[in-house]
Coordinates of C-alpha atoms in Angstrom, one line a residue:
Chain P
D1426 CA 5.5 -0.5 15.7
Q1427 CA 6.6 -2.1 12.5
Q1428 CA 4.6 -5.3 12.2
V1429 CA 5.7 -6.2 8.7
K1430 CA 9.5 -6.1 7.9
Q1431 CA 11.4 -6.5 4.7
N1432 CA 15.0 -6.7 5.9
S1433 CA 16.6 -6.5 2.4
P1434 CA 16.3 -3.0 1.0
S1435 CA 17.7 -4.2 -2.4
L1436 CA 18.3 -7.3 -4.4
S1437 CA 20.0 -7.8 -7.7
V1438 CA 19.7 -10.9 -9.9
Q1439 CA 20.6 -12.0 -13.4
E1440 CA 17.9 -12.4 -16.0
G1441 CA 16.6 -15.9 -16.1
R1442 CA 17.5 -16.7 -12.5
I1443 CA 15.3 -16.9 -9.5
S1444 CA 14.5 -13.8 -7.4
I1445 CA 13.5 -14.5 -3.8
L1446 CA 12.1 -11.6 -1.7
N1447 CA 11.5 -12.1 2.0
C1448 CA 9.1 -10.7 4.5
D1449 CA 8.6 -11.2 8.2
Y1450 CA 5.7 -10.2 10.4
T1451 CA 5.0 -10.1 14.1
N1452 CA 1.2 -10.0 14.4
S1453 CA -0.3 -13.4 14.6
M1454 CA -3.8 -12.0 13.8
F1455 CA -2.8 -11.3 10.2
D1456 CA -5.0 -13.4 7.8
Y1457 CA -4.2 -12.1 4.4
F1458 CA -0.8 -11.5 2.9
L1459 CA -0.1 -9.6 -0.3
W1460 CA 2.7 -8.5 -2.5
Y1461 CA 2.5 -5.2 -4.4
K1462 CA 4.9 -4.1 -7.1
K1463 CA 5.7 -0.4 -7.6
Y1464 CA 7.4 1.3 -10.6
P1465 CA 8.7 4.9 -10.3
A1466 CA 6.0 7.6 -10.5
E1467 CA 3.3 5.0 -10.3
G1468 CA 1.1 3.7 -7.5
P1469 CA 1.6 0.1 -6.1
T1470 CA -0.1 -2.6 -8.2
F1471 CA -1.4 -5.8 -6.7
L1472 CA 0.8 -8.8 -7.7
I1473 CA -0.2 -11.9 -5.7
S1474 CA -1.7 -12.8 -2.4
I1475 CA -2.1 -15.7 0.0
S1476 CA -4.5 -16.4 2.9
S1477 CA -3.4 -17.9 6.2
I1478 CA -5.1 -21.2 5.4
K1479 CA -2.6 -21.9 2.6
D1480 CA 1.1 -22.2 2.5
K1481 CA 1.6 -21.7 -1.2
N1482 CA 0.0 -19.7 -4.0
E1483 CA 1.2 -19.7 -7.6
D1484 CA 0.4 -17.4 -10.5
G1485 CA 2.6 -17.8 -13.6
R1486 CA 6.1 -16.9 -12.8
F1487 CA 5.2 -15.7 -9.3
T1488 CA 4.8 -17.9 -6.2
V1489 CA 4.3 -16.8 -2.7
F1490 CA 5.1 -19.1 0.2
L1491 CA 3.8 -18.7 3.8
N1492 CA 5.3 -20.2 6.9
K1493 CA 2.9 -19.3 9.7
S1494 CA 5.0 -20.9 12.5
A1495 CA 8.0 -18.7 11.5
K1496 CA 5.8 -15.7 10.6
H1497 CA 7.6 -15.5 7.3
L1498 CA 6.6 -15.2 3.7
S1499 CA 8.5 -15.1 0.5
L1500 CA 7.9 -14.2 -3.1
H1501 CA 9.7 -16.3 -5.8
I1502 CA 10.0 -15.0 -9.3
V1503 CA 11.1 -17.6 -11.9
P1504 CA 12.5 -16.8 -14.3
S1505 CA 13.3 -13.2 -13.5
Q1506 CA 13.0 -10.7 -16.3
P1507 CA 14.3 -7.1 -16.7
G1508 CA 10.7 -5.8 -16.6
D1509 CA 10.4 -7.2 -13.1
S1510 CA 12.8 -4.5 -11.9
A1511 CA 10.7 -2.5 -9.4
V1512 CA 10.1 -2.0 -5.7
Y1513 CA 8.2 -4.9 -4.1
F1514 CA 6.1 -4.3 -1.0
C1515 CA 4.9 -7.1 1.3
A1516 CA 1.6 -6.3 3.1
A1517 CA -0.6 -8.0 5.6
S1518 CA -4.1 -7.5 7.1
A1519 CA -6.3 -9.1 9.6
Y1520 CA -9.9 -10.3 8.9
N1521 CA -12.3 -7.5 8.9
N1522 CA -9.6 -4.9 9.5
N1523 CA -8.7 -2.5 6.7
D1524 CA -5.6 -1.2 8.3
M1525 CA -3.3 -3.0 5.9
R1526 CA 0.4 -3.0 7.1
F1527 CA 3.2 -2.6 4.6
G1528 CA 6.9 -3.4 4.8
A1529 CA 9.4 -0.9 3.7
G1530 CA 9.9 -2.5 0.4
T1531 CA 12.7 -4.3 -1.5
R1532 CA 14.1 -2.8 -4.7
L1533 CA 14.7 -5.6 -7.2
T1534 CA 17.0 -5.1 -10.1
V1535 CA 17.1 -7.8 -12.8
K1536 CA 20.2 -7.4 -15.0
P1537 CA 20.1 -8.5 -18.7
Chain R
D894 CA -11.2 2.8 -18.2
A895 CA -9.4 5.3 -16.0
G896 CA -8.0 3.9 -12.8
V897 CA -7.5 5.9 -9.6
T898 CA -6.8 9.6 -10.3
Q899 CA -5.1 11.8 -7.8
S900 CA -4.5 15.6 -7.9
P901 CA -2.3 17.5 -7.7
T902 CA 0.7 15.3 -8.5
H903 CA 3.1 17.6 -6.6
L904 CA 2.6 20.3 -4.0
I905 CA 4.8 22.5 -1.9
K906 CA 3.4 24.0 1.3
T907 CA 4.8 26.0 4.2
R908 CA 4.7 24.8 7.8
G909 CA 1.4 25.7 9.5
Q910 CA -0.5 25.8 6.3
Q911 CA -3.4 23.5 5.4
V912 CA -3.6 21.3 2.3
T913 CA -6.3 19.4 0.5
L914 CA -5.6 16.4 -1.7
R915 CA -8.1 14.8 -4.1
C916 CA -8.9 11.3 -5.3
S917 CA -11.3 9.9 -7.9
P918 CA -11.7 6.2 -7.5
K919 CA -11.7 3.6 -10.2
S920 CA -15.0 3.2 -12.0
G921 CA -17.2 0.7 -10.1
H922 CA -15.3 1.2 -6.8
D923 CA -17.1 2.8 -3.8
T924 CA -14.5 2.6 -1.1
V925 CA -11.5 4.9 -0.8
S926 CA -8.5 4.5 1.5
W927 CA -5.7 6.9 2.1
Y928 CA -2.0 6.0 2.8
Q929 CA 1.0 8.1 3.6
Q930 CA 4.4 6.9 2.3
A931 CA 7.4 8.6 3.9
L932 CA 10.7 8.3 2.1
G933 CA 12.3 4.9 2.5
Q934 CA 9.2 3.4 4.1
G935 CA 6.1 1.5 3.1
P936 CA 2.7 3.1 2.9
Q937 CA 0.9 3.7 6.2
F938 CA -2.9 3.5 6.5
I939 CA -4.5 6.9 7.3
F940 CA -8.2 6.1 7.0
Q941 CA -10.9 4.6 4.9
Y942 CA -14.1 6.1 3.6
Y943 CA -17.3 4.2 2.6
E944 CA -20.8 5.5 2.1
E945 CA -19.4 9.0 2.9
E946 CA -18.3 8.0 6.4
E947 CA -14.9 7.3 7.9
R948 CA -15.0 3.6 8.5
Q949 CA -11.6 3.0 10.0
R950 CA -8.7 5.1 11.0
G951 CA -5.0 4.4 11.4
N952 CA -2.6 6.0 13.9
F953 CA -2.8 9.5 12.6
P954 CA -3.7 12.7 14.6
D955 CA -6.9 14.7 14.1
R956 CA -5.0 17.1 11.9
F957 CA -5.7 14.5 9.2
S958 CA -9.3 14.5 8.1
G959 CA -11.2 13.5 5.1
H960 CA -14.4 13.5 3.2
Q961 CA -16.2 11.3 0.7
F962 CA -18.7 12.7 -1.8
P963 CA -21.8 11.0 -3.2
N964 CA -19.9 10.2 -6.4
Y965 CA -17.4 8.3 -4.2
S966 CA -14.5 10.7 -4.8
S967 CA -12.6 11.7 -1.7
E968 CA -10.5 14.5 -0.2
L969 CA -7.7 14.3 2.4
N970 CA -7.2 17.4 4.4
V971 CA -4.1 18.1 6.6
N972 CA -4.1 21.1 8.9
A973 CA -1.2 22.8 10.6
L974 CA 1.4 21.1 8.4
W975 CA 4.6 19.9 10.0
L976 CA 7.9 19.2 8.2
G977 CA 7.3 15.5 9.0
D978 CA 4.1 15.5 6.9
S979 CA 6.3 15.6 3.8
A980 CA 5.5 12.3 2.0
L981 CA 3.8 10.6 -0.9
Y982 CA 0.1 10.4 -0.3
L983 CA -1.6 7.5 -2.0
C984 CA -5.2 6.9 -2.5
A985 CA -6.5 3.4 -3.1
S986 CA -10.0 2.4 -4.1
S987 CA -11.8 -0.9 -3.9
P988 CA -15.3 -2.4 -4.5
G989 CA -16.4 -2.7 -0.9
T990 CA -14.7 -2.3 2.5
D991 CA -13.4 -5.9 3.1
N992 CA -11.5 -6.4 0.0
P993 CA -7.8 -5.9 0.3
Y994 CA -7.2 -7.9 -2.8
G995 CA -9.1 -5.4 -4.9
Y996 CA -7.2 -2.3 -4.0
T997 CA -6.2 -0.1 -6.9
F998 CA -3.7 2.6 -6.1
G999 CA -3.3 6.0 -7.7
S1000 CA 0.1 7.4 -8.5
G1001 CA 0.0 9.6 -5.5
T1002 CA 0.5 13.2 -4.5
R1003 CA 4.0 14.2 -3.5
L1004 CA 3.7 16.8 -0.7
T1005 CA 6.7 18.8 0.4
V1006 CA 6.5 20.9 3.5
V1007 CA 9.1 23.6 3.9

């Protein structure tokens, strides 16, 4: 039962351009949505989050958008840098539920 | 300040054997969660420990068990290993149980079952 889906296994963009990573979910009980970034041989690191009461959250070059009616969220990275090359996981959880669900990840490659 | 430490980093076991993986949480964190990440998939929640008790469990069989010690470190035990148990096992720590934003992950233990 895959409740969080990242349908693009990979994405390649040019340095300086925008990277858009997408995520869809099926469980309407999800309240918190998070993006994690993972480099090879390292654990995932928390990047940015959004709660269900918001539709946008911005942190520097990273912005997450949430469309609750479409059960869709996206991560925008502007401008993209080569150091952003990593696997990005979308995750979601419901209030008072620690069973955080992850998508399968999208591998982002930013070319110089 | 050390983050989350997991040991060993790599492990090879034979089907039917038992394995123990270890995790030391980040300083100041008292809650430990374990995740299994199979190849090409995202991490899947196994269980969470707080105050030395299992607080919540994901959809994993009883072959998966755990323990948390008074110093907040934790162990994940898997009995009767299957080939399908081959995965990266991630430990995440946090300050409290209801704090998904505060998860700090370790680098994981790569388990291969042959």
